[in-house]
PDB file of C-alpha atoms in Angstrom:
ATOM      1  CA  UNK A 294      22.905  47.236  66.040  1.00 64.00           C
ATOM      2  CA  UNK A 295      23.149  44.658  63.340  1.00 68.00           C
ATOM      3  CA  UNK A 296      23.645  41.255  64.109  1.00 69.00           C
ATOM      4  CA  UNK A 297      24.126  38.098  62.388  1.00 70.00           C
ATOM      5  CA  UNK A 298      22.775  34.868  63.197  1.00 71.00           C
ATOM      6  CA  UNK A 299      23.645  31.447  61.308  1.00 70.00           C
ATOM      7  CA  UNK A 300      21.161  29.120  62.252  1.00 69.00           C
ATOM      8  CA  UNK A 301      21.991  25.078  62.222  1.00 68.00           C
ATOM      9  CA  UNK A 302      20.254  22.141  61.442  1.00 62.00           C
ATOM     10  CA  UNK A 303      17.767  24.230  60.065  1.00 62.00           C
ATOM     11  CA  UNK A 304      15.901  21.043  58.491  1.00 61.00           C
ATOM     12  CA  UNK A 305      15.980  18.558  61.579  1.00 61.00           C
ATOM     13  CA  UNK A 306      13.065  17.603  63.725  1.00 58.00           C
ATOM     14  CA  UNK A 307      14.362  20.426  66.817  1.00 66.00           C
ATOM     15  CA  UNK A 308      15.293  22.970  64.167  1.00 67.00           C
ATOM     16  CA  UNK A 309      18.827  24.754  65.224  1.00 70.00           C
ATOM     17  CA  UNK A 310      16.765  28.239  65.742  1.00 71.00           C
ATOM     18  CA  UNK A 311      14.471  26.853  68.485  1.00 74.00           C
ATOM     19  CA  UNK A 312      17.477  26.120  70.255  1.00 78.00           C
ATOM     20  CA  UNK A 313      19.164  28.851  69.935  1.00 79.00           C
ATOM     21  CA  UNK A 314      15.720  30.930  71.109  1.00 78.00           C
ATOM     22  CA  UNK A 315      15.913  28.335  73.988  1.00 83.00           C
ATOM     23  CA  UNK A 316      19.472  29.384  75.010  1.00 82.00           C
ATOM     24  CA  UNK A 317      18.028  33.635  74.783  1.00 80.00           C
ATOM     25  CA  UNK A 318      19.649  34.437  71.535  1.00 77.00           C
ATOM     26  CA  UNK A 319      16.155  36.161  71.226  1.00 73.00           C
ATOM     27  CA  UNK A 320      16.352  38.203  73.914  1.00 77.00           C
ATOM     28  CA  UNK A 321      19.002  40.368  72.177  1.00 72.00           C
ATOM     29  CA  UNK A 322      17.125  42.088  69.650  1.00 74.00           C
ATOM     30  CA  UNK A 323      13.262  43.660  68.511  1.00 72.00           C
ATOM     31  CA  UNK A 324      13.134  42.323  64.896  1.00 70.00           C
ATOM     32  CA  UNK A 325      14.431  39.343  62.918  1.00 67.00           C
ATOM     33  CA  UNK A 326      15.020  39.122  58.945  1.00 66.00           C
ATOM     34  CA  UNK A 327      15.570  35.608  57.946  1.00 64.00           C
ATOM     35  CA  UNK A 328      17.741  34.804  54.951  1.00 65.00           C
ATOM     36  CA  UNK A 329      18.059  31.867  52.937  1.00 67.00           C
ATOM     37  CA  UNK A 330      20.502  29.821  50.660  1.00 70.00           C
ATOM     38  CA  UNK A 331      19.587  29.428  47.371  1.00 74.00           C
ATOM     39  CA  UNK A 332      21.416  28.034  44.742  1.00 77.00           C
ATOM     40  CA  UNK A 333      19.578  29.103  41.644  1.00 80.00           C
ATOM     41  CA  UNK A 334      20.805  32.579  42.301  1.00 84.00           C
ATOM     42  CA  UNK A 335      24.381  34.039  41.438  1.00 87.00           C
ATOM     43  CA  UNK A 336      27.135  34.604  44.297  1.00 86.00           C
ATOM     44  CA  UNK A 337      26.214  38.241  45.748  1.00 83.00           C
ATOM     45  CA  UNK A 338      22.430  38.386  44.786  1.00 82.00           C
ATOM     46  CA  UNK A 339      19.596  38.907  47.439  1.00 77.00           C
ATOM     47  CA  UNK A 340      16.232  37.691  46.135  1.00 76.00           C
ATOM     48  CA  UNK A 341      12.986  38.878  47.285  1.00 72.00           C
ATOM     49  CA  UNK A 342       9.229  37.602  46.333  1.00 68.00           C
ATOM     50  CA  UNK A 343       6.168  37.334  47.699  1.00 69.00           C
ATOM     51  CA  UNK A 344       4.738  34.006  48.856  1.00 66.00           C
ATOM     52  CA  UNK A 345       5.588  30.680  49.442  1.00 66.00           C
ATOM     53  CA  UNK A 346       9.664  30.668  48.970  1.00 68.00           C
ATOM     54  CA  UNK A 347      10.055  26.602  49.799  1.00 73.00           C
ATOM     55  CA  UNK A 348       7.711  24.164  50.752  1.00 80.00           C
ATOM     56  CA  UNK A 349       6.468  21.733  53.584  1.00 82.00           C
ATOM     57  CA  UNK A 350       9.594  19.544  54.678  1.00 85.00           C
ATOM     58  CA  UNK A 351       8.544  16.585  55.837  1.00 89.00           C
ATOM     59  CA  UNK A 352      11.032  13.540  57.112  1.00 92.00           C
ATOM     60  CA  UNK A 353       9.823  10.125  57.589  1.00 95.00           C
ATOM     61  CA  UNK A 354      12.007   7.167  58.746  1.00 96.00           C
ATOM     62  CA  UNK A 355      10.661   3.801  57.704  1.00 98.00           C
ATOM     63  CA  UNK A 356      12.199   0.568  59.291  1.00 98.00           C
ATOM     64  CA  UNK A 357      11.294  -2.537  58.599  1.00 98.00           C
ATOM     65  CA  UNK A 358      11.298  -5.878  60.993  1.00 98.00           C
ATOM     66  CA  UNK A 359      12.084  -9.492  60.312  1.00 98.00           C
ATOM     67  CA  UNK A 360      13.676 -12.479  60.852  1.00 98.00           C
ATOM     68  CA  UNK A 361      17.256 -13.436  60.841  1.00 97.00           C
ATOM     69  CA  UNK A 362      18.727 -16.569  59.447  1.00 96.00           C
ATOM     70  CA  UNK A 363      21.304 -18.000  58.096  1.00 97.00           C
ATOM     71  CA  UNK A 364      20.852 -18.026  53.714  1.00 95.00           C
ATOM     72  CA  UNK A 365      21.079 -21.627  53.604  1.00 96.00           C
ATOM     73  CA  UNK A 366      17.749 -22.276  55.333  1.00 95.00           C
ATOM     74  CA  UNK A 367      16.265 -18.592  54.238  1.00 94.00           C
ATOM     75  CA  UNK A 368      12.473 -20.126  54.278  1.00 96.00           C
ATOM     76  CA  UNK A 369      12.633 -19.773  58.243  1.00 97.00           C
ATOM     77  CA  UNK A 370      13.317 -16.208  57.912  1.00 97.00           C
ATOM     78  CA  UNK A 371      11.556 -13.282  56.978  1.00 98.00           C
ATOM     79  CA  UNK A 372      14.043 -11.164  54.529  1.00 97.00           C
ATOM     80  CA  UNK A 373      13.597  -7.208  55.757  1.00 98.00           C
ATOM     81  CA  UNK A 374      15.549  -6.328  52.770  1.00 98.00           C
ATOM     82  CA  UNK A 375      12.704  -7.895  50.003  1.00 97.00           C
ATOM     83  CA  UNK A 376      10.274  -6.025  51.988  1.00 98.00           C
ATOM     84  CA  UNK A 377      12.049  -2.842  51.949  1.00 98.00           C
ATOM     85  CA  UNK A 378      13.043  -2.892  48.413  1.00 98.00           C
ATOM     86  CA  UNK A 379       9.169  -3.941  47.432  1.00 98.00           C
ATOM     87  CA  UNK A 380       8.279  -0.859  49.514  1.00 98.00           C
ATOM     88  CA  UNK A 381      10.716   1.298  47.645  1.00 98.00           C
ATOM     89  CA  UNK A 382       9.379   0.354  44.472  1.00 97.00           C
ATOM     90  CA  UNK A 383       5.806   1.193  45.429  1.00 98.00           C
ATOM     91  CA  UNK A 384       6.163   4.679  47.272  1.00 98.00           C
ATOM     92  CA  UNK A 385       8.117   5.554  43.648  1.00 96.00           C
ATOM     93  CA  UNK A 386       4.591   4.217  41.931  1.00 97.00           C
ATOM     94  CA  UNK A 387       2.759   6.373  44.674  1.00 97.00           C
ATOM     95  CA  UNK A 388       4.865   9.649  44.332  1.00 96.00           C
ATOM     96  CA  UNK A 389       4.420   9.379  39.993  1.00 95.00           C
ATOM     97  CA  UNK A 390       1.032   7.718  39.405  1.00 96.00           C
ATOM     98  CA  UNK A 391      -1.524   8.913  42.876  1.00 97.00           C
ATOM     99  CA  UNK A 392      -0.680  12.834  42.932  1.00 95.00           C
ATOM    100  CA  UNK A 393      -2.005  15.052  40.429  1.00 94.00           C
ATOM    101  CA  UNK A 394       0.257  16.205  38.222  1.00 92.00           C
ATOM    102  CA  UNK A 395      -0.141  19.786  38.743  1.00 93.00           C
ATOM    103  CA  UNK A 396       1.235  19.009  42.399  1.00 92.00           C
ATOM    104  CA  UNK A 397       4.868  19.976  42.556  1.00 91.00           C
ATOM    105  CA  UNK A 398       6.328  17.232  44.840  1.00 94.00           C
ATOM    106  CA  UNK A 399       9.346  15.807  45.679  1.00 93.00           C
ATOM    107  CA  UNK A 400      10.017  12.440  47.278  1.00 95.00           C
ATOM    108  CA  UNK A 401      13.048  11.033  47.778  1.00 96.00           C
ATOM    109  CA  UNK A 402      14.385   7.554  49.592  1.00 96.00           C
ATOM    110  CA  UNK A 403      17.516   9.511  50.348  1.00 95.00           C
ATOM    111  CA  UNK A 404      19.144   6.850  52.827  1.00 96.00           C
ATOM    112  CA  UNK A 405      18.666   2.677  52.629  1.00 97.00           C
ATOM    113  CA  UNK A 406      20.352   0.467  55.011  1.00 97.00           C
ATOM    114  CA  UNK A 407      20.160  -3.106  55.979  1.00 97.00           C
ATOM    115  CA  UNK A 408      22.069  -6.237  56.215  1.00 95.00           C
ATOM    116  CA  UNK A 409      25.398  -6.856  58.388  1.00 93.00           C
ATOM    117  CA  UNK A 410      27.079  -9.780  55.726  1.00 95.00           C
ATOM    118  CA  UNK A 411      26.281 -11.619  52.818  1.00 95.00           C
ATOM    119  CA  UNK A 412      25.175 -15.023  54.187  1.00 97.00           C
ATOM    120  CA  UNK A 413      22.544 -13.480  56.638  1.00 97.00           C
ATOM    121  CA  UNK A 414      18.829 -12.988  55.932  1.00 96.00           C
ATOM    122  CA  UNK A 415      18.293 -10.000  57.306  1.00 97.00           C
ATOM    123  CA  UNK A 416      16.213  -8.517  60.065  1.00 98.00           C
ATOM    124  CA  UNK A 417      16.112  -4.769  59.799  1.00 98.00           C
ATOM    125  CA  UNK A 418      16.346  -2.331  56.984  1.00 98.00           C
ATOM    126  CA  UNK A 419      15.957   1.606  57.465  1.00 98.00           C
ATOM    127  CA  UNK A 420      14.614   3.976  55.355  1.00 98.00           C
ATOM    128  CA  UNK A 421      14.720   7.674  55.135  1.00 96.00           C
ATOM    129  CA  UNK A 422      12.530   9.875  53.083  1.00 96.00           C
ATOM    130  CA  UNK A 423      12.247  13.586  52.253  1.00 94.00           C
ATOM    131  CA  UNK A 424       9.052  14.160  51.162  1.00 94.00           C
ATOM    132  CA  UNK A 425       7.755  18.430  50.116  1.00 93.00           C
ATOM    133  CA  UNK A 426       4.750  19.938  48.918  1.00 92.00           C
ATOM    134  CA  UNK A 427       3.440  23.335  48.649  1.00 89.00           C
ATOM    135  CA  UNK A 428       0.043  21.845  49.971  1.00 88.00           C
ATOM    136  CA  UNK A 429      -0.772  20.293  53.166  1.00 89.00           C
ATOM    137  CA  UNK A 430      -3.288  18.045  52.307  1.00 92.00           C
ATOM    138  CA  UNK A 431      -0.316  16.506  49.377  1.00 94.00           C
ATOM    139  CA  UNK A 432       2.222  16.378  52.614  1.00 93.00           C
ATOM    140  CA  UNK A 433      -0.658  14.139  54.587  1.00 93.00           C
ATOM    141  CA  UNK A 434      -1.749  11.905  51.603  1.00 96.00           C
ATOM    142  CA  UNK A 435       2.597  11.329  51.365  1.00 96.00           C
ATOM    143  CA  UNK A 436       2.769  10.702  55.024  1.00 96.00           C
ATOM    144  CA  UNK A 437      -0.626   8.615  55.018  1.00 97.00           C
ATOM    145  CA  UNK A 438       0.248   6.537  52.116  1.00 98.00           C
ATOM    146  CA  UNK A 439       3.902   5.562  53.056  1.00 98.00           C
ATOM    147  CA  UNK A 440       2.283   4.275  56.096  1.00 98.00           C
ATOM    148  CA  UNK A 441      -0.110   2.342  54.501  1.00 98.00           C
ATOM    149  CA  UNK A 442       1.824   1.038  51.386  1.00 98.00           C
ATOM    150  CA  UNK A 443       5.289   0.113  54.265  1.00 98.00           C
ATOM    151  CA  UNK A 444       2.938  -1.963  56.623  1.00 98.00           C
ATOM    152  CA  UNK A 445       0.940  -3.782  54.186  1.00 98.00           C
ATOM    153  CA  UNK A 446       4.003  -5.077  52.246  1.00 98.00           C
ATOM    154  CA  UNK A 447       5.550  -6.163  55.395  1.00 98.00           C
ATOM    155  CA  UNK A 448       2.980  -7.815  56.183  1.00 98.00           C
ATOM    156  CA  UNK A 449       2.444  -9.622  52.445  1.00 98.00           C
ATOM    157  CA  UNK A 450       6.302 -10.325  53.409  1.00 97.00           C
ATOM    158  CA  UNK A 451       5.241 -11.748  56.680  1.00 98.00           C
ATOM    159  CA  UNK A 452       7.026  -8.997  58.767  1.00 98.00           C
ATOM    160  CA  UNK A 453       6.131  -5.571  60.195  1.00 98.00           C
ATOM    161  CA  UNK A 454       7.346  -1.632  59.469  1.00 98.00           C
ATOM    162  CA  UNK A 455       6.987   1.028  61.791  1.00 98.00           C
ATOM    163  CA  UNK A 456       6.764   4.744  59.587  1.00 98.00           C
ATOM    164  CA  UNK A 457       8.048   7.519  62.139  1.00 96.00           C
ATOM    165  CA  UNK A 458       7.307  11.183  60.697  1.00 92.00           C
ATOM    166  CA  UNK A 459      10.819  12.349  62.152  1.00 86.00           C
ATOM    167  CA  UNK A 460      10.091  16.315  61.290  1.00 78.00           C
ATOM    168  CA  UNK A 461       7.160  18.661  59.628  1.00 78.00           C
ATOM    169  CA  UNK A 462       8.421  22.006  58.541  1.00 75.00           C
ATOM    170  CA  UNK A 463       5.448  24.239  57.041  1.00 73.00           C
ATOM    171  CA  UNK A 464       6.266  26.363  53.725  1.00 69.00           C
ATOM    172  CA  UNK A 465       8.339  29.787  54.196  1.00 65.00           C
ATOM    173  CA  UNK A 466       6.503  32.215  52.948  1.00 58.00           C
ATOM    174  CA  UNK A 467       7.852  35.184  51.614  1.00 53.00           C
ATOM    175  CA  UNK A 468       7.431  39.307  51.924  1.00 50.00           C
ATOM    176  CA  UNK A 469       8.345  42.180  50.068  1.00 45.00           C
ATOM    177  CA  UNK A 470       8.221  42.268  45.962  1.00 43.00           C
ATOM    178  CA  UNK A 471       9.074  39.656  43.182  1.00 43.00           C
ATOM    179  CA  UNK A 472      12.760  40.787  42.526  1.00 42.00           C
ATOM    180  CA  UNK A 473      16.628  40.256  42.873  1.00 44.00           C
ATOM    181  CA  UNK A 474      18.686  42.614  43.460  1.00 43.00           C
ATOM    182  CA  UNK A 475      22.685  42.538  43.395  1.00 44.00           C
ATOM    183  CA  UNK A 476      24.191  43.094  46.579  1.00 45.00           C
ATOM    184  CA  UNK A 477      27.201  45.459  46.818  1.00 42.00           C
TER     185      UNK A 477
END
């Protein structure tokens, strides 16, 4: 018996699979093969290799606190937006200039949001990041120094930002020989 399983939200903090284990979808069978996407391949080619295949996933939501005001009098506020966009400006610096450059990273604010009009200082910005690494101790420094680097300009700001690691995937590795082969 051959069955095919599509798993979902494969890259969230509860990854689609553990659900589906949760709900017995294991129960059903002895062994497991897991396939994945890849993009870099052509349409109806199954690649093989041995190793890591993708690396540590790591999420981290960033949100920032201030204080809201109205623009006129913005010196009684404390602008969440100038400390988020500071922030974002020095994780970037962090990502090119503190990780060796042998370290095959990526980092990426993928999602900024703040504000509710144009005449408001605002009070809350959040973040979210995608950070990868092949090497744990890279995934920890990025995770150690976005906290550091968000709450110490908040603070230079005069507010405060809470860094939430929202997910941790470890590398895939893979089995079997360094090959592709064409399917069909």
């Amino acid at each position: 018996t051959i069955k095919l399983l599509f798993t979902p939200a494969e890259e969230y903090k509860e990854p689609g699979v553990e659900k589906m284990v949760k709900d017995g979808v294991a129960e059903e069978f002895d062994c497991a093969i897991a396939c994945h996407a890849h993009p870099g391949l052509p349409v109806g080619t199954i690649g093989l290799c041995n190793g890591g295949i993708n690396a540590n996933s790591m999420g981290i939501m960033v949100e920032f606190f201030g204080k809201s005001v109205h623009a006129h009098s913005r010196q009684n506020g404390v602008d969440a937006i100038r400390m988020a966009v500071q922030a974002y400006t020095a994780l970037e610096m962090m990502a090119a200039q503190e990780i060796a450059s042998k370290e095959p990273i990526v980092f990426n604010v993928g999602s900024f949001h703040g504000g509710v009009t144009n005449n408001i200082v605002c009070d809350y910005v959040k973040l979210l990041i995608s950070a990868r690494a092949w090497e744990d101790d890279v995934t920890d420094f990025m995770a150690r120094r976005t906290k550091e680097i968000c709450e110490a300009t908040a603070a230079m700001c005069g507010g405060t930002a809470k860094v939430t690691v929202t997910k941790l995937l470890p590398y895939v590795l893979g089995g079997g020989q360094e090959s592709a082969m064409r399917a069909g």
